[in-house]
Short mmCIF file of C-alpha atoms in Angstrom, two decimals:
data_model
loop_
_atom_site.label_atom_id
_atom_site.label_comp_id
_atom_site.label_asym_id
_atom_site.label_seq_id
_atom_site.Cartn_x
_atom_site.Cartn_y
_atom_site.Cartn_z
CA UNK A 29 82.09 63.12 93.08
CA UNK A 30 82.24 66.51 92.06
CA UNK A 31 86.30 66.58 91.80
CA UNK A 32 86.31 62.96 90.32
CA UNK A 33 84.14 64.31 87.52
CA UNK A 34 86.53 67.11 86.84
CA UNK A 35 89.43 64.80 86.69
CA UNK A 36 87.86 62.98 84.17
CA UNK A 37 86.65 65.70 82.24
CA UNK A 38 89.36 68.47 82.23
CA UNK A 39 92.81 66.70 80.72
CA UNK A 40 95.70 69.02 81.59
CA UNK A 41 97.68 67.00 79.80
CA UNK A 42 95.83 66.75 76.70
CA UNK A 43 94.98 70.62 77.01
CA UNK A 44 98.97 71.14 76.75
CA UNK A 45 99.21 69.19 73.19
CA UNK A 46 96.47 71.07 71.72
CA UNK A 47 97.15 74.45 73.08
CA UNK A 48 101.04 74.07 72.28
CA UNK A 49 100.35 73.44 68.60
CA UNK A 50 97.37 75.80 68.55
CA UNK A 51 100.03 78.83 69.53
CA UNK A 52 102.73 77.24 67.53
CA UNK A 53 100.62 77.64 64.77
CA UNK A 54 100.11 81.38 65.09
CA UNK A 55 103.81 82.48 65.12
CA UNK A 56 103.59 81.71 69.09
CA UNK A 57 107.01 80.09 70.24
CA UNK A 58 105.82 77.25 73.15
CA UNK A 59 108.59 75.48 75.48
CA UNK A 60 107.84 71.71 75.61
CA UNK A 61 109.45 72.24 79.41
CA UNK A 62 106.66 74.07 80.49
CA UNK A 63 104.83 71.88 82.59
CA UNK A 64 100.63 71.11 82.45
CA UNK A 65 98.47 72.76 84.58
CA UNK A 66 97.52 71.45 88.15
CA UNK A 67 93.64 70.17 87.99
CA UNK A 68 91.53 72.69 88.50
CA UNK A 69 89.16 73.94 91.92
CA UNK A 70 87.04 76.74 90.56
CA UNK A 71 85.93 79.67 92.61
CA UNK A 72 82.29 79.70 93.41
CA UNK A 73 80.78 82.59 90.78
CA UNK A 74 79.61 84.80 93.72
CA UNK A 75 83.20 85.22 94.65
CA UNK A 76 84.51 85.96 91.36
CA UNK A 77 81.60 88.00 90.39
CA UNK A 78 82.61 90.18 94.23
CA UNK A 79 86.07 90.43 92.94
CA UNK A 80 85.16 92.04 89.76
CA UNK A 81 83.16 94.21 91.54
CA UNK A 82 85.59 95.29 94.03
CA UNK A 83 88.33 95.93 91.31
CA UNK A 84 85.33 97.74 89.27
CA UNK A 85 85.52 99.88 92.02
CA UNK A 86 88.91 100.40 92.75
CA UNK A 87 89.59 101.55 88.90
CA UNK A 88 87.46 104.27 89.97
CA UNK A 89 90.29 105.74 91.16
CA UNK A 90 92.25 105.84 87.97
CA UNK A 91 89.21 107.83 86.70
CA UNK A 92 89.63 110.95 89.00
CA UNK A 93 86.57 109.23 91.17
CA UNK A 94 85.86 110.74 94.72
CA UNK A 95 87.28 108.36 97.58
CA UNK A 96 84.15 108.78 99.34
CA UNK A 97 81.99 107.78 96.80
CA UNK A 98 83.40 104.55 95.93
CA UNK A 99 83.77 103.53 99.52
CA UNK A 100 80.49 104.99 100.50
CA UNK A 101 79.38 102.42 97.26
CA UNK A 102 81.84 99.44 98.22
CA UNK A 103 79.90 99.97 101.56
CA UNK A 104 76.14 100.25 100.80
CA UNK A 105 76.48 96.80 98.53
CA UNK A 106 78.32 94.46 101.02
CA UNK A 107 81.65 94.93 99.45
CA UNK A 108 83.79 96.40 101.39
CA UNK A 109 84.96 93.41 103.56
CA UNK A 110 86.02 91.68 100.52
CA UNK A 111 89.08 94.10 99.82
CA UNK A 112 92.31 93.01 101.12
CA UNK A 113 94.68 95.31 103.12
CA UNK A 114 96.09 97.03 100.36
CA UNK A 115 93.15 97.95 98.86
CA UNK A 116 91.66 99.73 101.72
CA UNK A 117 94.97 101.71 102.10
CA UNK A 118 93.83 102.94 97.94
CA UNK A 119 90.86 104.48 99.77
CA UNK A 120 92.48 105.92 102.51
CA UNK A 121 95.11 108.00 100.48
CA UNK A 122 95.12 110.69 97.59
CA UNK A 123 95.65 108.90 94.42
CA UNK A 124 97.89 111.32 93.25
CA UNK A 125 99.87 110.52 96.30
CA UNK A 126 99.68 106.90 95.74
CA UNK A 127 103.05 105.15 94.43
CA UNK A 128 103.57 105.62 90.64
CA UNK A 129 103.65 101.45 90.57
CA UNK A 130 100.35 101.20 92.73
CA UNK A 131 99.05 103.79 90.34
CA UNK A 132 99.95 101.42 87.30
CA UNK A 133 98.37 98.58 89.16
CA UNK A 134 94.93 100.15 89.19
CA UNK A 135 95.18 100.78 85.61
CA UNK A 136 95.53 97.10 84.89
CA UNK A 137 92.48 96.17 87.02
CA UNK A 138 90.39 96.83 83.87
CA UNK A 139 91.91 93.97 82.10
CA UNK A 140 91.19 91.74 85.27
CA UNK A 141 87.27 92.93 84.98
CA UNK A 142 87.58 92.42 81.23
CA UNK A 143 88.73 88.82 81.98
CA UNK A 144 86.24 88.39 84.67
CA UNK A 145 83.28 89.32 81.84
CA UNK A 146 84.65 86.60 79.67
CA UNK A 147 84.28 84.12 82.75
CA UNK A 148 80.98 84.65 82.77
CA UNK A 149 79.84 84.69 79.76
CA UNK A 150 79.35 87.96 78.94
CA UNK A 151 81.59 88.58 75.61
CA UNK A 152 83.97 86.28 73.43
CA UNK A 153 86.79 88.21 72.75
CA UNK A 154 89.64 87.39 75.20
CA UNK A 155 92.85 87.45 72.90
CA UNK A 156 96.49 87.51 73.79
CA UNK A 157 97.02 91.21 72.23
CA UNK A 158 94.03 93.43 72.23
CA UNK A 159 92.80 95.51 74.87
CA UNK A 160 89.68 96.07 76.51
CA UNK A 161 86.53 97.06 74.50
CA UNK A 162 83.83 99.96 74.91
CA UNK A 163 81.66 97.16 75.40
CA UNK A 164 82.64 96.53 79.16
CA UNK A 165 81.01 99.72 80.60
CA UNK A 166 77.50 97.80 79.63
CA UNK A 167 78.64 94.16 81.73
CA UNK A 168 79.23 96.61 84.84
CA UNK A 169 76.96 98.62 87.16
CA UNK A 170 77.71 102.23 86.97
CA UNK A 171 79.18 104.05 89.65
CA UNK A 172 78.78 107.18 89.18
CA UNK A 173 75.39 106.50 89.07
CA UNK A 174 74.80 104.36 92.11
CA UNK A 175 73.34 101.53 90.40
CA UNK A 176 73.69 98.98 92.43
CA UNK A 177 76.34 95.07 92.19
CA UNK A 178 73.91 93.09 92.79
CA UNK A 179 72.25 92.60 90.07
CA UNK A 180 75.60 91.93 88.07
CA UNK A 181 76.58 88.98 91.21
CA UNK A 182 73.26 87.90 91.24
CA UNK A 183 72.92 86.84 87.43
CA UNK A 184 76.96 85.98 87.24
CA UNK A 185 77.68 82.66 86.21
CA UNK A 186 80.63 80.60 85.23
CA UNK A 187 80.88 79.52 81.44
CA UNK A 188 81.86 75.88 80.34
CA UNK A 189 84.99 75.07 82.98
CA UNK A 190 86.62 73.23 80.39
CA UNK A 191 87.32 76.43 78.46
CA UNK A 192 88.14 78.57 81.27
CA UNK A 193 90.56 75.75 82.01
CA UNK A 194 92.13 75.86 78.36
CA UNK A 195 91.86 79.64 78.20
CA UNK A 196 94.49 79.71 81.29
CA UNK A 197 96.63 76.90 79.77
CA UNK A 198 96.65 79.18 76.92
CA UNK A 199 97.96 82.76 78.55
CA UNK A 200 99.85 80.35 80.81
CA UNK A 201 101.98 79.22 77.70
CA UNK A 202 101.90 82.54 75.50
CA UNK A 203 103.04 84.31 78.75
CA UNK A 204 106.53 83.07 78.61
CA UNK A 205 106.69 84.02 74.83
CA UNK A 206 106.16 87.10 75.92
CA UNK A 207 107.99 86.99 78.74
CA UNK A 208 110.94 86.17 76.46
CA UNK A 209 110.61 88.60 73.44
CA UNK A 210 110.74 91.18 76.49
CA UNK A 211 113.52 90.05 77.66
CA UNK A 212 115.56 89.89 74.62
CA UNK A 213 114.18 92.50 72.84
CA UNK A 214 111.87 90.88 69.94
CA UNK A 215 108.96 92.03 68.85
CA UNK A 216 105.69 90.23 67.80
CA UNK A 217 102.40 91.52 67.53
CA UNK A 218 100.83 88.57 68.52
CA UNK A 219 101.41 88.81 72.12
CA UNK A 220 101.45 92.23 74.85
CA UNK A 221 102.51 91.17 78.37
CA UNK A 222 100.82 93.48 80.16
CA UNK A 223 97.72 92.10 78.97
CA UNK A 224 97.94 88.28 78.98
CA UNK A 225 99.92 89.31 82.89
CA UNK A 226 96.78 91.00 84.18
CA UNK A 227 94.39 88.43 82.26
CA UNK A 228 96.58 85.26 83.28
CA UNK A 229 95.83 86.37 87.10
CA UNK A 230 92.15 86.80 86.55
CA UNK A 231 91.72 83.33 85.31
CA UNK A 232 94.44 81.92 87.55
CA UNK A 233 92.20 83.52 90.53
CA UNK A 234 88.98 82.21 88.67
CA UNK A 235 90.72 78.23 88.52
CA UNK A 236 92.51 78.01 92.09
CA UNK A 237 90.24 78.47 94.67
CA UNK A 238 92.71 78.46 97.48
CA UNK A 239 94.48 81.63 95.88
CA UNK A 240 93.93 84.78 97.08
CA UNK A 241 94.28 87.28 94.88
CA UNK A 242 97.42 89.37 96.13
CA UNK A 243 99.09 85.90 96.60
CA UNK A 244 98.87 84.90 92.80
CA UNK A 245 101.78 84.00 91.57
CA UNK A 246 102.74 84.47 87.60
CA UNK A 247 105.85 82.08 87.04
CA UNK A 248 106.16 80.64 83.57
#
């Protein structure tokens, strides 16, 4: 029943047509090629909420963070069995020693958490070209001071699906514009691929249950 509902409710096709001439109508270039979404199966909010968490953690790093202390945190809340095998090599080597490109990646994660706060509900400002606000550090439990994730998985939960749905549809279509001005060399201010990249896999993790989340493909 549940899936039957969603089928009715979501409209990938529809969601195309109105996000196509939404972007078109803010200097956003939109293929018609580009195919509609596959119906939805969202993530259960615990899991996304544990994801954010994890990658909450894991930007620790970026900050100069002890490796100690964010496992010895990842480990006290439960956490720890939810990273995947690359992320527990992150703990087990100096960052500084880390690859300059794995380095980069855990810079990005804060625009995955950032994403992950608009999921549930916790701010309305998800655009295609700014970056992450002060705001964040009061969604998330702070590390430094031990304060523990529960709380923040406990009370997580999923805004309207419908929106998350059209939110993806959204980066999925602005991604190839910006795909292609970096390609060619245009500029617009309208769009930044890293961002809508590292947001686009948040809410492609958030929509597709059965990806995981180093699996997550970004093809426009």
């Amino acid at each position: 029943m549940k899936k039957m509902w969603f089928q009715k409710k979501i409209k990938p096709e529809k969601i195309k047509d109105r996000n196509t001439k939404y972007l078109r109508s803010s200097g956003i270039e939109v293929i018609e090629h580009l195919p509609y979404l596959d119906n939805p199966e969202f993530r259960e909010p615990e899991e996304i909420a544990r994801r954010t968490m994890v990658l909450t953690a894991l930007f620790q790093l970026h900050l100069q963070a002890p490796r100690d202390i964010i496992k010895k945190w990842l480990e006290e809340n439960g956490l720890i069995d939810y990273l995947n095998k690359e992320e527990l090599e992150y703990l087990e080597t100096e960052y500084s020693e880390l690859p300059e490109q794995t380095q980069i990646d855990i810079y990005w994660f804060v625009e995955a958490i950032w994403t992950f706060a608009w999921v549930g509900g916790l701010h309305n400002n998800l655009t295609l070209n700014t970056g992450v606000e002060d705001s964040l550090a009061s969604f998330i439990p702070n590390i430094a001071n031990n304060e523990p994730a529960q709380k923040f998985i406990s009370k997580f939960k999923l805004r309207n699906q419908v929106e998350i749905f059209e939110m993806l549809d959204k980066f999925y279509r602005a991604h190839w514009f910006a795909r292609n001005n970096n390609l060619t060399g245009k500029q617009s201010d309208r769009v930044d691929l890293d961002i809508i990249m590292e947001r686009r896999k948040a809410l492609e993790y958030t929509v597709y249950k059965e990806i995981e989340w180093n699996e997550i493909s970004l093809d426009t």
